XYZ file of C-alpha atoms in Angstrom:
314
model
C 15.197 -22.372 -6.107
C 18.865 -21.623 -6.677
C 19.115 -19.729 -3.397
C 21.205 -22.290 -1.485
C 24.475 -20.581 -2.373
C 23.496 -17.430 -0.481
C 25.563 -16.656 2.583
C 24.315 -15.098 5.788
C 24.955 -11.419 6.284
C 24.764 -9.410 9.479
C 21.523 -7.504 9.161
C 20.853 -4.592 11.486
C 17.194 -3.706 12.163
C 16.857 -0.185 13.576
C 13.300 0.927 14.494
C 12.401 4.433 13.326
C 9.359 5.239 15.473
C 7.388 3.845 18.369
C 4.995 1.775 16.262
C 5.968 1.850 12.619
C 8.978 1.383 10.385
C 12.514 0.040 10.687
C 15.659 0.672 8.677
C 17.505 -2.511 7.719
C 21.193 -2.242 6.842
C 23.934 -4.716 6.067
C 22.326 -6.386 3.054
C 22.614 -6.173 -0.741
C 19.123 -6.763 -2.123
C 20.471 -7.471 -5.625
C 21.982 -10.757 -4.380
C 20.029 -13.861 -3.328
C 19.114 -13.773 0.367
C 19.841 -16.562 2.800
C 16.944 -18.223 4.598
C 18.017 -16.430 7.781
C 17.994 -13.045 6.030
C 14.517 -13.701 4.616
C 13.320 -14.621 8.108
C 14.902 -11.506 9.647
C 13.161 -9.265 7.106
C 9.818 -11.105 7.535
C 10.047 -10.823 11.323
C 10.796 -7.095 11.049
C 7.799 -6.660 8.740
C 5.565 -8.461 11.253
C 6.712 -6.109 14.013
C 7.154 -2.779 12.214
C 4.828 -3.218 9.157
C 7.260 -1.417 6.816
C 11.020 -1.762 6.435
C 13.417 0.467 4.545
C 16.752 -0.059 2.821
C 19.227 2.554 1.574
C 21.805 2.639 -1.218
C 20.520 -0.331 -3.204
C 21.362 -0.892 -6.876
C 18.415 -2.690 -8.452
C 17.235 -2.820 -12.038
C 13.722 -4.051 -12.854
C 14.791 -7.709 -13.005
C 16.622 -7.515 -9.676
C 13.701 -5.803 -7.940
C 11.360 -8.541 -9.179
C 13.826 -11.259 -8.109
C 14.062 -9.719 -4.628
C 10.289 -9.664 -4.246
C 9.913 -13.232 -5.519
C 11.795 -14.454 -2.434
C 8.823 -13.289 -0.319
C 5.873 -14.252 -2.511
C 4.488 -14.427 -6.018
C 4.896 -11.157 -7.918
C 1.706 -9.728 -9.477
C 1.238 -7.754 -12.686
C 1.972 -4.082 -12.105
C -1.584 -2.864 -11.523
C -5.124 -3.840 -12.557
C -5.312 -0.578 -14.538
C -1.756 -0.573 -15.854
C -2.831 -0.482 -19.497
C 0.080 -0.058 -21.876
C 2.358 1.894 -19.533
C 4.306 -0.983 -17.948
C 7.711 -1.798 -19.435
C 6.881 -4.444 -22.091
C 9.446 -6.924 -20.810
C 8.618 -6.261 -17.138
C 4.812 -6.189 -16.770
C 5.241 -6.495 -12.993
C 6.671 -2.959 -12.737
C 4.331 -0.084 -11.847
C 6.133 3.240 -12.231
C 5.124 6.095 -9.929
C 5.974 9.497 -11.404
C 4.117 12.533 -12.749
C 4.977 11.519 -16.327
C 3.857 7.917 -15.778
C 0.551 9.073 -14.325
C 0.014 11.456 -17.248
C 0.600 8.594 -19.679
C -1.540 6.123 -17.767
C -4.509 8.280 -16.807
C -4.572 11.201 -19.213
C -2.663 14.381 -19.964
C -1.781 16.421 -16.890
C -3.496 13.983 -14.516
C -3.119 15.120 -10.920
C -4.535 13.421 -7.893
C -7.179 15.495 -6.183
C -7.698 15.620 -2.449
C -10.059 12.865 -1.333
C -13.435 14.019 0.005
C -12.555 11.850 3.013
C -9.409 13.827 3.788
C -5.783 12.841 3.125
C -5.441 9.850 0.826
C -4.169 7.204 3.217
C -4.576 3.823 1.555
C -3.390 0.271 1.150
C -2.682 -0.679 -2.444
C -5.716 -1.722 -4.526
C -8.038 -2.779 -1.677
C -11.056 -2.924 -4.041
C -9.608 -6.240 -5.269
C -11.009 -9.401 -3.681
C -7.392 -10.272 -2.783
C -5.425 -7.049 -2.374
C -1.639 -7.482 -2.655
C 0.011 -8.819 0.489
C 3.105 -6.610 0.153
C 4.412 -3.722 -1.903
C 8.058 -2.961 -2.693
C 8.842 0.571 -3.876
C 12.263 1.576 -5.238
C 13.391 5.159 -5.788
C 15.206 5.905 -9.043
C 15.108 9.722 -8.954
C 13.892 12.063 -6.230
C 13.793 15.847 -5.831
C 16.268 17.412 -3.387
C 13.475 17.918 -0.847
C 9.778 17.112 -0.589
C 8.127 13.906 -1.704
C 8.353 11.971 1.579
C 5.987 9.016 1.993
C 4.267 8.295 5.313
C 3.213 4.884 6.651
C 0.867 3.963 9.499
C 0.519 0.738 11.504
C -3.203 -0.142 11.496
C -2.729 -2.972 14.010
C -1.593 -0.288 16.473
C -4.582 1.848 15.444
C -6.915 -1.034 16.318
C -5.271 -1.586 19.703
C -5.587 2.132 20.460
C -9.376 2.069 20.166
C -11.551 1.680 23.257
C -12.656 -1.951 23.817
C -16.301 -1.048 23.176
C -15.405 0.505 19.807
C -13.297 -2.517 18.892
C -16.242 -4.775 19.710
C -18.535 -2.652 17.525
C -16.321 -2.638 14.434
C -15.306 -6.322 14.744
C -18.661 -7.348 13.255
C -18.911 -4.752 10.466
C -18.119 -4.918 6.754
C -17.410 -2.156 4.264
C -17.432 -1.653 0.523
C -14.161 -0.743 -1.185
C -14.440 0.627 -4.710
C -11.925 1.935 -7.234
C -12.877 5.452 -8.230
C -11.485 8.903 -7.742
C -12.684 12.468 -7.666
C -10.683 12.971 -10.849
C -12.700 10.178 -12.478
C -16.006 11.765 -11.563
C -14.975 15.219 -12.726
C -13.232 14.252 -15.955
C -14.944 11.126 -17.160
C -13.419 11.423 -20.637
C -9.913 10.822 -19.266
C -8.293 7.405 -19.596
C -8.840 6.356 -15.982
C -12.561 7.001 -16.277
C -12.747 4.648 -19.230
C -10.669 2.020 -17.427
C -12.788 2.089 -14.289
C -16.054 1.960 -16.217
C -15.010 -0.971 -18.399
C -13.278 -2.934 -15.617
C -14.831 -1.892 -12.291
C -13.256 -3.179 -9.091
C -15.299 -3.452 -5.896
C -15.348 -5.768 -2.884
C -16.904 -5.961 0.556
C -14.193 -6.482 3.169
C -14.356 -6.818 6.956
C -13.805 -3.496 8.732
C -11.439 -5.444 10.996
C -9.155 -7.905 9.244
C -7.338 -10.743 10.996
C -3.762 -10.788 9.717
C -3.143 -14.252 8.247
C 0.376 -14.588 9.673
C 0.470 -12.662 12.960
C -3.245 -13.136 13.828
C -3.364 -9.461 14.817
C -6.560 -7.523 14.197
C -6.114 -4.472 12.001
C -8.391 -1.585 11.049
C -9.033 -2.457 7.410
C -10.648 0.693 6.012
C -8.998 3.599 4.234
C -10.183 7.028 3.060
C -9.116 6.478 -0.555
C -11.104 3.336 -1.368
C -13.625 2.627 1.421
C -16.981 4.057 0.391
C -19.388 2.945 3.120
C -19.957 0.498 5.938
C -22.719 -1.816 4.782
C -25.876 -2.403 6.851
C -25.591 1.015 8.504
C -27.452 4.162 7.526
C -25.379 6.562 5.400
C -25.032 8.954 8.346
C -23.968 6.190 10.748
C -21.435 4.948 8.228
C -20.041 8.433 7.643
C -19.566 9.180 11.360
C -17.960 5.824 12.102
C -15.624 6.002 9.116
C -14.650 9.555 10.060
C -13.758 8.320 13.549
C -11.589 5.534 12.136
C -9.953 7.815 9.555
C -9.066 10.298 12.329
C -7.412 7.508 14.303
C -5.501 6.321 11.226
C -4.116 9.847 10.770
C -2.793 10.208 14.333
C 0.951 11.006 14.104
C 2.042 8.611 16.847
C 1.100 5.604 14.731
C 3.063 6.786 11.679
C 6.575 7.107 10.292
C 7.770 9.492 7.567
C 10.386 8.304 5.066
C 12.690 10.612 3.116
C 13.609 9.060 -0.204
C 17.063 8.973 -1.746
C 18.030 7.341 -5.057
C 18.434 3.644 -4.301
C 16.069 3.684 -1.315
C 13.597 0.814 -0.976
C 10.394 0.672 1.088
C 8.922 -2.811 1.641
C 5.597 -2.851 3.443
C 2.956 -5.302 4.552
C -0.065 -4.095 2.607
C -2.346 -5.989 5.033
C -1.141 -4.125 8.139
C 0.066 -0.728 6.909
C -1.463 2.194 5.071
C 0.636 4.774 3.267
C 0.159 8.386 2.247
C 1.506 9.633 -1.061
C 3.168 13.058 -0.902
C 1.546 16.236 -2.208
C 4.341 18.702 -1.489
C 6.763 18.324 -4.405
C 5.020 19.347 -7.634
C 6.526 22.841 -7.405
C 10.019 21.507 -6.582
C 12.567 21.168 -9.377
C 13.759 17.616 -9.951
C 12.120 14.429 -11.132
C 10.480 11.938 -8.781
C 10.502 8.474 -10.324
C 9.871 5.320 -8.289
C 9.094 1.730 -9.324
C 6.699 -0.549 -7.433
C 6.009 -4.247 -7.461
C 3.378 -6.066 -5.419
C 2.998 -9.635 -4.178
C -0.106 -11.795 -4.586
C -2.398 -11.450 -1.572
C -4.987 -13.632 0.091
C -8.684 -12.922 0.572
C -9.259 -10.928 3.800
C -11.032 -12.648 6.699
C -12.742 -10.974 9.644
C -12.778 -11.964 13.334
C -15.943 -13.996 12.639
C -14.030 -16.137 10.133
C -16.054 -14.820 7.199
C -14.089 -13.907 4.076
C -14.513 -10.885 1.833
C -16.917 -10.951 -1.108
C -16.229 -9.631 -4.597
C -18.770 -7.282 -6.151
C -16.821 -6.803 -9.383
C -13.355 -7.859 -10.505
C -11.288 -11.019 -10.652
C -8.732 -12.594 -8.315
C -5.450 -10.708 -8.868
C -2.506 -13.030 -9.409
C 0.559 -13.489 -11.517
C 0.082 -13.389 -15.244
């Protein structure tokens, strides 16, 4: 793989909260990592679910090369359209201008009817990405922090009887938004209608590497728990969404240019900021994701696709 020339560095892993997040220093992500460094970062991800790096200098090619040391890099997004850099289709840019281009003029995310938009990336896919790597190019002087929550800790915090109840349940995840419903003529409405994504995933997912059980629902994409009445589903999802939003399970990350967040998309949810649109200064970040596996529940049964293909490298 051409990585044998890499030399070990002295990585420092500093946890940032009781359950979630660690800051890793002492490494240049633009250089090939040693096997020991890869293992240190993987181990930190298994424990803390998201790791952060500061002061990195990465162009698109270097960000993709960094991610490729941990898995196969996917295309930018199932609904990327023509907004990815032509030579780097793996890059998904997160900025107000990018969203306007991708989804329609003056697109703005609306508040989810299920409350704050905690989510894992693209869970309506049959195989949601295993990891996401987000790099900050420009950030406003304040505002725009991203929050992350450890959903393995959320599961462990539930009463045993509740854990036993949700272990056997499955839920539908579907790609749609309130913006889509209200403005169906916008680009995203057309994209979702012509290429719908929907899957039924276990409510509790067994992590394929750590074997931990995680709460695998989120208020952005999970529409209903199947085989329950609508009212039963709503109450149970509300309970789980309230637990996901408890501050003790979360960490809040303040971006700086050159900051990187690398999270396990199977064990962490994140919350995009809504507090910076009135603040002067651009906010431009670039994300890549790694090919994921099909979720499996405690009963050993895998997810089922309703609509959409396996999401892998182009």
